[in-house]
């Protein structure tokens, strides 16, 4: 592997107070798609996912269930791992914030910043939101409810250690200006810059009332604030203070993928912590949008929380993965409904993609006994369209615009179906027209290219398509260079199988 050809990406560290829903699955699948593409592009990838196991929220949830916090965490972690397996998530590392390698890094950083004077002792008096695990600025609170989640705030007055966030105000602003690619999508920049330009207060980073956390190394009656602790998972998983070689290869991370509600922590607090430690800041923080369900916010009390495993079981894991990134542009909010998923399944997967493969293989069998014919090598508009789209797809993937990548792939699918209609191979066959060979070669080649590009979204489907195309090399050995026109070999025998997406009607 070439030096410098490495890519480190992360999902949030998910809380272990409850099971995962489609919102969490969305972020992790996005990371998986990007990780798979990067590997396909020949990069050495470190794909990290995590669980955030300390803090009041977990302490409270465990207590409600009559469990120790770690018992609850163990259960949820085992469950999460099964969910990720079901959703075909190819993570390289799953780090828990209760692991030793992480705790050591957090302790080290807390100590170092205290010694440096960037952490100091004070008194915190103000409001706290337990569901968000955030301290709220009183001037920004209307009544007694959290400005982010709307739930009731707690009044706190306790001795606390503070991190000198205010000291890094100018450095943050300069950093944002010099690194326009740091905050993505760019629509999220202005709000963050305004926050930093406003009153950036030092932040409380320890609690005395919370027992379930990493104790402050030099003052054990305090536990370290859960956000300070959790953010460091990115470093500890990348080898910081536990694997020097890995760390030098993979840090700074290239991409933190997170939801918009925790963007602030990642683009303000996190880089300031890294500045304070003299460590490099990740290249990009991408904040995706939020899913509602049939117009409503997902919540346990409303009983509308969607289980990703159920979706994968009912519709197929690839269909679910496809739908999430086809329905809504990556980065903005969207609304989830099974009805919309069924519609896309029938129109785009069964009709457009599935049928493209099926009808093409049927024609190859009929006209050429299942063999790919020798083409004349002439370049037509169809091939030009595909070559142009291929370049666009690589660009979208490279910029993490995966919704646009998928839309462009589906443009090739529609283009291929239109090409079949307009060139009417059945007529060419009747008329014994020599053009038939070119047309059949071109469509088969288009399907091969589609298969490779769609693989990060639908890995199993891509494997099945590959098998039906009859290509003997393994799809897992292919790289992005193989998306260049001309990979399909004349004389190759296709291997038509069952339709990829049989028509579905879940009401029957
Ligand atoms: N523990 C913190 C993150 C610490 S990272 C150092 C946390 N955990 S969480 O379990 O609440 O997960 C939050 C993430 O789940 C969001 O950032 C987002 O990626 C995903 N989502 C949770 N609900 C979501 C939706 N309704 N829609 C889309 N994604 C959502 O916050």
Coordinates of C-alpha atoms and ligand atoms in Angstrom, one line a residue:
X1 CA 0.0 0.0 0.0
X2 CA 1.3 3.5 -0.9
X3 CA 2.3 5.7 2.0
X4 CA -0.3 8.5 2.6
X5 CA -3.0 6.3 1.0
X6 CA -4.8 5.9 4.3
X7 CA -8.2 6.9 5.4
X8 CA -9.6 7.0 8.9
X9 CA -13.2 7.6 9.5
X10 CA -15.5 7.4 12.6
X11 CA -19.1 7.2 13.6
X12 CA -20.3 8.8 16.8
X13 CA -19.8 6.8 20.0
X14 CA -23.4 5.7 20.6
X15 CA -24.9 5.9 24.1
X16 CA -25.7 2.6 25.7
X17 CA -28.9 3.6 27.5
X18 CA -31.1 2.1 24.8
X19 CA -31.1 0.1 21.6
X20 CA -30.2 1.5 18.2
X21 CA -32.8 2.9 15.9
X22 CA -32.7 3.9 12.2
X23 CA -31.1 7.2 13.0
X24 CA -28.1 5.5 14.4
X25 CA -28.1 2.9 11.6
X26 CA -28.2 5.8 9.1
X27 CA -24.9 7.3 10.3
X28 CA -23.2 3.9 10.6
X29 CA -24.3 2.8 7.2
X30 CA -23.1 6.1 5.7
X31 CA -19.7 5.5 7.2
X32 CA -19.8 1.9 5.9
X33 CA -20.5 3.1 2.4
X34 CA -17.7 5.6 2.5
X35 CA -15.3 3.0 4.0
X36 CA -16.2 0.4 1.4
X37 CA -15.6 3.0 -1.4
X38 CA -12.3 4.0 0.0
X39 CA -11.1 0.4 0.1
X40 CA -12.3 0.0 -3.4
X41 CA -10.3 3.1 -4.3
X42 CA -7.2 1.3 -3.0
X43 CA -6.9 3.1 0.3
X44 CA -6.0 1.5 3.6
X45 CA -9.0 2.2 5.8
X46 CA -9.5 2.4 9.5
X47 CA -13.2 2.5 10.1
X48 CA -14.0 3.1 13.8
X49 CA -17.3 2.8 15.6
X50 CA -17.8 3.1 19.3
X51 CA -20.1 3.2 22.4
X52 CA -20.3 6.0 24.8
X53 CA -20.8 4.3 28.2
X54 CA -20.3 6.8 31.0
X55 CA -22.3 9.6 32.5
X56 CA -25.5 10.4 34.2
X57 CA -27.8 9.3 31.4
X58 CA -26.4 5.7 31.5
X59 CA -26.2 5.8 35.3
X60 CA -29.9 6.7 35.4
X61 CA -31.0 4.2 32.8
X62 CA -29.2 1.3 34.5
X63 CA -30.7 2.3 37.8
X64 CA -34.2 2.2 36.3
X65 CA -33.5 -1.4 35.1
X66 CA -32.0 -2.4 38.4
X67 CA -28.6 -3.0 36.7
X68 CA -25.1 -1.9 37.2
X69 CA -24.1 0.6 34.5
X70 CA -21.5 -1.8 33.1
X71 CA -24.1 -4.6 33.0
X72 CA -26.4 -2.5 30.9
X73 CA -23.5 -1.4 28.7
X74 CA -22.4 -5.1 28.1
X75 CA -25.9 -6.0 27.1
X76 CA -26.3 -3.1 24.7
X77 CA -22.8 -3.6 23.2
X78 CA -23.6 -7.3 22.5
X79 CA -26.9 -6.1 20.9
X80 CA -25.2 -3.4 18.8
X81 CA -22.6 -5.8 17.5
X82 CA -25.4 -8.0 16.2
X83 CA -27.2 -5.1 14.6
X84 CA -24.0 -4.0 12.8
X85 CA -23.5 -7.5 11.6
X86 CA -27.0 -7.7 10.3
X87 CA -26.6 -4.4 8.5
X88 CA -23.3 -5.6 7.0
X89 CA -21.2 -3.0 8.6
X90 CA -17.5 -3.5 7.8
X91 CA -16.0 -1.7 10.8
X92 CA -12.4 -2.3 11.6
X93 CA -12.6 -1.3 15.3
X94 CA -15.4 -1.1 17.8
X95 CA -14.2 0.8 20.9
X96 CA -16.0 1.1 24.2
X97 CA -15.2 4.1 26.4
X98 CA -15.0 1.7 29.3
X99 CA -11.9 0.0 27.8
X100 CA -8.5 0.4 29.3
X101 CA -6.9 1.8 26.2
X102 CA -9.4 4.6 26.2
X103 CA -9.5 5.3 29.9
X104 CA -5.7 5.7 29.9
X105 CA -5.8 8.2 27.1
X106 CA -8.5 10.3 28.8
X107 CA -6.6 10.3 32.1
X108 CA -3.4 11.3 30.3
X109 CA -5.1 14.2 28.5
X110 CA -6.9 15.4 31.6
X111 CA -3.7 15.5 33.6
X112 CA -1.7 17.1 30.8
X113 CA -4.2 19.9 30.4
X114 CA -4.4 20.5 34.1
X115 CA -0.6 20.7 34.3
X116 CA -0.6 23.1 31.4
X117 CA -3.2 25.3 33.1
X118 CA -5.9 24.7 30.5
X119 CA -8.0 22.9 33.1
X120 CA -8.6 24.6 36.3
X121 CA -10.9 24.2 39.4
X122 CA -14.0 26.4 39.8
X123 CA -17.7 26.3 40.7
X124 CA -20.4 25.4 38.2
X125 CA -23.7 27.0 38.8
X126 CA -26.3 26.6 36.1
X127 CA -28.5 24.3 34.2
X128 CA -27.9 20.8 32.9
X129 CA -29.7 18.6 30.4
X130 CA -29.3 14.9 31.1
X131 CA -30.6 13.5 27.8
X132 CA -28.2 15.7 25.9
X133 CA -25.5 15.6 28.6
X134 CA -25.0 19.3 28.1
X135 CA -24.5 22.3 30.3
X136 CA -26.8 25.1 29.1
X137 CA -26.0 28.8 29.1
X138 CA -28.8 30.4 31.1
X139 CA -29.1 33.4 28.8
X140 CA -30.0 31.0 25.9
X141 CA -32.7 29.1 27.9
X142 CA -36.3 30.1 27.7
X143 CA -38.1 28.8 30.8
X144 CA -36.7 25.6 32.2
X145 CA -36.3 23.5 29.1
X146 CA -33.4 22.4 27.0
X147 CA -33.0 24.7 23.9
X148 CA -31.9 21.5 21.9
X149 CA -34.3 18.7 23.0
X150 CA -37.0 20.6 24.8
X151 CA -36.8 18.4 27.9
X152 CA -36.6 19.7 31.5
X153 CA -33.3 21.0 32.8
X154 CA -31.8 20.3 36.2
X155 CA -30.3 23.1 38.3
X156 CA -26.7 22.3 39.3
X157 CA -24.4 23.9 41.7
X158 CA -21.2 22.0 42.2
X159 CA -17.4 22.3 42.3
X160 CA -16.1 21.5 38.9
X161 CA -13.0 21.5 36.8
X162 CA -13.2 23.8 33.7
X163 CA -11.5 23.6 30.3
X164 CA -10.3 27.0 29.0
X165 CA -12.3 26.8 25.8
X166 CA -12.3 30.6 25.6
X167 CA -8.6 30.7 25.2
X168 CA -8.9 28.9 21.8
X169 CA -11.5 31.3 20.3
X170 CA -9.1 33.0 17.8
X171 CA -7.3 29.8 16.9
X172 CA -10.6 28.2 16.1
X173 CA -11.7 31.1 13.9
X174 CA -8.4 31.1 12.0
X175 CA -8.6 27.3 11.6
X176 CA -12.1 27.5 10.1
X177 CA -11.0 30.2 7.7
X178 CA -7.9 28.3 6.6
X179 CA -9.7 25.0 6.3
X180 CA -12.9 25.4 4.4
X181 CA -13.2 21.6 4.1
X182 CA -13.4 21.1 7.8
X183 CA -17.1 21.7 8.2
X184 CA -19.4 19.9 5.9
X185 CA -21.9 20.3 4.5
X186 CA -21.0 24.0 4.2
X187 CA -24.5 25.0 5.2
X188 CA -23.6 24.2 8.8
X189 CA -20.6 26.6 8.9
X190 CA -22.2 30.0 9.5
X191 CA -24.0 29.0 12.7
X192 CA -20.9 27.5 14.2
X193 CA -18.7 30.5 13.4
X194 CA -21.3 32.7 15.0
X195 CA -21.3 30.7 18.2
X196 CA -17.5 31.0 18.4
X197 CA -17.6 34.7 17.5
X198 CA -20.1 35.2 20.3
X199 CA -19.4 34.6 24.0
X200 CA -17.4 31.4 24.1
X201 CA -17.3 30.4 27.7
X202 CA -15.0 27.9 29.4
X203 CA -16.7 24.6 29.8
X204 CA -17.2 22.5 32.9
X205 CA -15.4 19.1 32.4
X206 CA -16.1 17.3 35.6
X207 CA -19.0 16.3 37.9
X208 CA -19.1 15.4 41.5
X209 CA -22.7 14.2 41.5
X210 CA -22.1 11.6 38.8
X211 CA -20.3 8.5 40.0
X212 CA -20.3 6.5 36.7
X213 CA -17.4 8.0 34.9
X214 CA -13.7 8.1 34.7
X215 CA -12.4 9.7 38.0
X216 CA -10.3 12.8 37.7
X217 CA -6.9 11.3 38.2
X218 CA -5.7 13.8 40.9
X219 CA -9.1 14.4 42.5
X220 CA -11.1 11.3 42.7
X221 CA -14.4 12.8 44.0
X222 CA -14.9 14.2 40.5
X223 CA -15.7 12.2 37.4
X224 CA -14.7 13.5 34.0
X225 CA -17.5 15.0 31.9
X226 CA -18.9 12.4 29.5
X227 CA -18.4 14.5 26.4
X228 CA -14.8 15.3 27.3
X229 CA -14.3 11.5 27.8
X230 CA -16.3 10.4 24.7
X231 CA -14.6 12.6 22.1
X232 CA -11.3 11.1 23.0
X233 CA -12.5 7.7 21.8
X234 CA -11.4 8.9 18.3
X235 CA -7.9 9.2 19.4
X236 CA -7.7 6.1 21.6
X237 CA -9.1 4.0 18.8
X238 CA -6.6 5.4 16.3
X239 CA -3.8 4.2 18.6
X240 CA -3.1 7.4 20.7
X241 CA -0.9 6.3 23.6
X242 CA -1.5 2.7 22.9
X243 CA -0.2 2.0 19.4
X244 CA 2.3 4.5 18.1
X245 CA 2.6 3.0 14.7
X246 CA -1.1 2.9 14.1
X247 CA -1.5 6.4 15.4
X248 CA 1.2 7.8 13.1
X249 CA -0.5 6.1 10.2
X250 CA -4.1 7.1 10.9
X251 CA -4.2 10.3 12.8
X252 CA -5.5 12.9 12.1
X253 CA -8.7 11.2 11.1
X254 CA -10.0 12.1 7.7
X255 CA -13.7 12.1 8.6
X256 CA -15.9 12.2 11.6
X257 CA -19.5 11.4 10.6
X258 CA -22.1 12.6 13.0
X259 CA -25.6 13.9 13.2
X260 CA -26.3 17.7 13.2
X261 CA -27.3 17.8 16.9
X262 CA -23.8 17.0 18.1
X263 CA -22.0 19.1 15.5
X264 CA -21.1 21.9 18.0
X265 CA -19.1 19.4 20.2
X266 CA -17.2 18.2 17.2
X267 CA -16.3 21.5 15.5
X268 CA -15.8 23.7 18.6
X269 CA -14.9 21.7 21.7
X270 CA -13.1 18.9 20.0
X271 CA -10.6 20.9 17.9
X272 CA -10.0 23.2 20.9
X273 CA -9.1 20.1 23.0
X274 CA -6.8 19.0 20.2
X275 CA -5.2 22.4 20.0
X276 CA -4.6 22.4 23.7
X277 CA -2.8 19.1 23.4
X278 CA -0.9 20.2 20.4
X279 CA -2.5 17.4 18.3
X280 CA -3.7 17.6 14.7
X281 CA -7.3 18.2 13.9
X282 CA -9.3 15.8 11.7
X283 CA -9.8 16.9 8.1
X284 CA -13.6 16.9 8.0
X285 CA -16.6 16.8 10.3
X286 CA -19.7 15.9 8.3
X287 CA -23.0 16.6 10.0
X288 CA -25.9 14.7 8.4
X289 CA -29.5 15.5 8.8
X290 CA -32.2 13.9 11.0
X291 CA -34.9 11.4 10.2
X292 CA -38.4 11.9 11.3
X293 CA -41.0 9.1 11.0
X294 CA -44.1 9.9 9.0
X295 CA -43.6 13.5 9.9
X296 CA -42.9 13.0 13.6
X297 CA -39.8 13.0 15.7
X298 CA -38.9 9.5 16.7
X299 CA -39.5 8.9 20.4
X300 CA -40.1 6.0 22.8
X301 CA -43.1 7.7 24.3
X302 CA -44.7 8.1 20.8
X303 CA -44.0 4.5 20.1
X304 CA -42.7 5.3 16.6
X305 CA -39.1 4.3 16.9
X306 CA -38.1 2.3 13.8
X307 CA -36.0 -0.8 14.4
X308 CA -33.3 -1.1 11.6
X309 CA -33.1 -4.9 12.1
X310 CA -36.8 -5.2 11.4
X311 CA -36.5 -3.1 8.3
X312 CA -33.6 -5.3 7.1
X313 CA -35.5 -8.5 7.8
X314 CA -38.7 -7.3 6.1
X315 CA -37.2 -5.6 3.0
X316 CA -33.7 -6.9 2.8
X317 CA -30.6 -5.2 4.1
X318 CA -29.5 -3.8 0.8
X319 CA -32.9 -2.4 0.0
X320 CA -32.9 -0.6 3.4
X321 CA -29.4 0.7 2.8
X322 CA -30.3 1.8 -0.7
X323 CA -33.5 3.6 0.5
X324 CA -31.9 5.6 3.2
X325 CA -29.5 7.3 0.8
X326 CA -31.8 7.5 -2.2
X327 CA -34.7 9.1 -0.4
X328 CA -33.0 12.2 1.0
X329 CA -29.9 14.1 0.0
X330 CA -27.1 13.3 2.4
X331 CA -26.8 16.2 4.8
X332 CA -30.4 17.3 5.1
X333 CA -33.3 16.1 7.1
X334 CA -35.7 13.5 5.8
X335 CA -38.9 11.6 6.6
X336 CA -39.0 7.8 6.8
X337 CA -42.0 5.8 5.7
X338 CA -42.2 2.2 4.8
X339 CA -44.6 3.2 2.0
X340 CA -41.9 5.3 0.4
X341 CA -39.5 2.4 0.7
X342 CA -41.9 0.0 -1.0
X343 CA -42.5 2.5 -3.8
X344 CA -38.8 2.9 -4.4
X345 CA -38.3 -0.9 -4.2
X346 CA -40.9 -1.5 -6.9
X347 CA -40.0 1.3 -9.2
X348 CA -36.2 1.7 -9.0
X349 CA -35.0 -1.7 -7.8
X350 CA -37.4 -4.2 -9.2
X351 CA -38.3 -2.3 -12.4
X352 CA -35.2 -0.3 -13.2
X353 CA -32.2 -2.1 -11.9
X354 CA -33.5 -5.7 -11.5
X355 CA -35.2 -5.6 -14.8
X356 CA -32.2 -4.1 -16.6
X357 CA -30.1 -7.1 -15.6
X358 CA -32.8 -9.6 -16.2
X359 CA -33.8 -8.5 -19.7
X360 CA -30.2 -8.1 -20.8
X361 CA -29.2 -11.6 -19.7
X362 CA -32.4 -12.9 -21.4
X363 CA -31.4 -11.2 -24.6
X364 CA -27.9 -12.5 -24.4
X365 CA -29.2 -16.0 -24.0
X366 CA -31.6 -15.6 -26.9
X367 CA -29.3 -14.0 -29.4
X368 CA -25.8 -15.3 -28.4
X369 CA -26.4 -18.4 -26.4
X370 CA -25.4 -16.4 -23.3
X371 CA -22.1 -15.2 -24.6
X372 CA -21.0 -11.6 -24.6
X373 CA -20.5 -10.7 -28.3
X374 CA -17.4 -9.0 -29.8
X375 CA -18.1 -5.3 -30.2
X376 CA -16.7 -3.1 -32.9
X377 CA -15.0 -0.9 -30.4
X378 CA -16.6 2.3 -31.7
X379 CA -17.5 4.9 -29.2
X380 CA -21.1 6.1 -29.1
X381 CA -23.1 8.5 -27.1
X382 CA -24.1 5.9 -24.6
X383 CA -20.5 5.0 -23.7
X384 CA -19.7 8.8 -23.5
X385 CA -22.6 9.3 -21.1
X386 CA -21.3 6.4 -18.9
X387 CA -17.8 7.7 -18.9
X388 CA -19.0 11.2 -17.9
X389 CA -21.2 9.8 -15.1
X390 CA -18.4 7.6 -13.9
X391 CA -16.2 10.6 -13.3
X392 CA -19.0 12.4 -11.6
X393 CA -19.6 9.4 -9.3
X394 CA -16.0 9.2 -8.3
X395 CA -16.1 12.9 -7.5
X396 CA -19.2 12.6 -5.3
X397 CA -17.8 9.6 -3.4
X398 CA -14.6 11.5 -2.9
X399 CA -16.4 14.4 -1.4
X400 CA -18.6 12.2 0.8
X401 CA -21.7 13.3 -1.2
X402 CA -23.0 9.7 -1.2
X403 CA -26.6 10.6 -2.0
X404 CA -25.4 12.3 -5.2
X405 CA -23.2 9.4 -6.0
X406 CA -26.2 7.0 -5.8
X407 CA -28.4 9.4 -7.8
X408 CA -25.8 9.4 -10.5
X409 CA -25.5 5.6 -10.5
X410 CA -29.3 5.4 -10.9
X411 CA -29.0 7.8 -13.8
X412 CA -26.8 5.3 -15.6
X413 CA -29.5 2.6 -14.8
X414 CA -32.2 4.7 -16.4
X415 CA -29.9 5.6 -19.3
X416 CA -29.2 2.0 -19.9
X417 CA -32.9 1.2 -19.9
X418 CA -33.6 4.0 -22.3
X419 CA -30.8 2.9 -24.5
X420 CA -32.4 -0.6 -24.8
X421 CA -35.7 1.0 -25.7
X422 CA -34.2 3.3 -28.3
X423 CA -31.9 0.8 -29.9
X424 CA -34.5 -2.0 -29.8
X425 CA -32.2 -5.1 -29.9
X426 CA -35.3 -7.3 -30.8
X427 CA -35.6 -5.4 -34.0
X428 CA -31.9 -5.5 -34.8
X429 CA -32.0 -9.2 -34.2
X430 CA -34.9 -9.7 -36.6
X431 CA -33.2 -7.6 -39.2
X432 CA -29.9 -9.4 -38.7
X433 CA -28.3 -6.0 -38.1
X434 CA -24.6 -6.1 -37.2
X435 CA -25.3 -3.3 -34.7
X436 CA -26.8 -5.8 -32.3
X437 CA -23.4 -6.9 -31.2
X438 CA -22.4 -3.4 -30.1
X439 CA -25.7 -2.8 -28.4
X440 CA -25.5 -6.0 -26.4
X441 CA -21.9 -5.5 -25.5
X442 CA -22.6 -1.9 -24.4
X443 CA -25.5 -2.8 -22.1
X444 CA -23.6 -5.6 -20.5
X445 CA -20.6 -3.4 -19.9
X446 CA -22.9 -0.7 -18.4
X447 CA -24.3 -3.2 -16.0
X448 CA -20.7 -4.3 -15.0
X449 CA -19.9 -0.6 -14.2
X450 CA -23.1 -0.1 -12.3
X451 CA -22.4 -3.2 -10.3
X452 CA -19.0 -1.9 -9.2
X453 CA -20.2 1.6 -8.3
X454 CA -23.3 0.4 -6.4
X455 CA -21.3 -2.2 -4.4
X456 CA -20.6 0.2 -1.4
X457 CA -24.4 0.7 -1.0
X458 CA -25.5 -2.8 -1.7
X459 CA -22.6 -5.2 -1.3
X460 CA -24.7 -8.4 -1.4
X461 CA -26.7 -7.3 -4.4
X462 CA -23.5 -6.4 -6.2
X463 CA -22.1 -9.8 -5.6
X464 CA -25.3 -11.4 -7.0
X465 CA -25.2 -9.2 -10.1
X466 CA -21.5 -10.0 -10.6
X467 CA -22.3 -13.7 -10.4
X468 CA -25.0 -13.4 -13.0
X469 CA -22.7 -11.5 -15.3
X470 CA -20.5 -14.6 -15.1
X471 CA -17.3 -12.7 -14.5
X472 CA -14.7 -15.1 -13.1
X473 CA -12.5 -12.7 -11.2
X474 CA -13.8 -12.0 -7.7
X475 CA -15.7 -8.7 -7.3
X476 CA -13.8 -8.2 -4.0
X477 CA -10.5 -8.0 -6.0
X478 CA -11.8 -5.2 -8.2
X479 CA -10.7 -1.6 -7.7
X480 CA -12.0 1.7 -8.9
X481 CA -9.7 1.4 -12.0
X482 CA -11.9 -1.5 -13.1
X483 CA -14.8 0.9 -13.6
X484 CA -13.1 2.1 -16.8
X485 CA -14.9 1.1 -20.0
X486 CA -14.1 -2.2 -21.6
X487 CA -13.8 -4.6 -18.7
X488 CA -16.3 -7.1 -20.0
X489 CA -14.6 -9.7 -22.2
X490 CA -16.3 -10.9 -25.4
X491 CA -16.9 -14.6 -25.3
X492 CA -17.6 -14.5 -21.6
X493 CA -20.6 -16.6 -20.6
X494 CA -23.3 -15.0 -18.5
X495 CA -25.1 -16.8 -15.8
X496 CA -28.7 -15.7 -15.5
X497 CA -30.3 -16.4 -12.1
X498 CA -33.4 -15.5 -10.2
X499 CA -34.6 -11.9 -10.4
X500 CA -32.7 -9.7 -7.9
X501 CA -35.7 -7.9 -6.7
X502 CA -39.0 -9.8 -7.0
X503 CA -41.9 -7.5 -6.9
X504 CA -43.2 -7.0 -3.4
X505 CA -46.4 -6.0 -1.8
X506 CA -46.0 -6.2 2.0
X507 CA -49.8 -6.1 2.4
X508 CA -50.3 -9.4 0.8
Ligands
LIG1 N1 -22.8 9.7 22.7 C1 -23.1 10.8 21.9 C2 -22.0 11.0 20.8 C3 -20.6 11.1 21.3 S1 -19.5 11.1 20.0 C4 -18.0 11.4 20.7 C5 -24.4 10.7 21.2 N2 -24.9 9.4 21.1 S2 -26.3 9.0 20.5 O1 -26.4 7.6 20.8 O2 -27.3 9.8 20.9 O3 -26.1 9.0 18.9 C6 -26.3 10.2 18.3 C7 -26.2 10.0 16.8 O4 -27.1 9.1 16.3 C8 -26.4 11.3 16.0 O5 -25.3 12.1 15.9 C9 -26.8 10.7 14.6 O6 -25.7 10.3 13.9 C10 -27.7 9.5 15.0 N3 -29.1 9.8 15.2 C11 -29.8 9.7 16.3 N4 -31.1 10.0 16.0 C12 -31.2 10.4 14.7 C13 -32.3 10.6 13.8 N5 -33.5 10.7 14.2 N6 -32.0 10.8 12.5 C14 -30.7 10.7 12.0 N7 -29.7 10.4 12.9 C15 -29.9 10.4 14.2 O7 -25.0 11.6 20.8

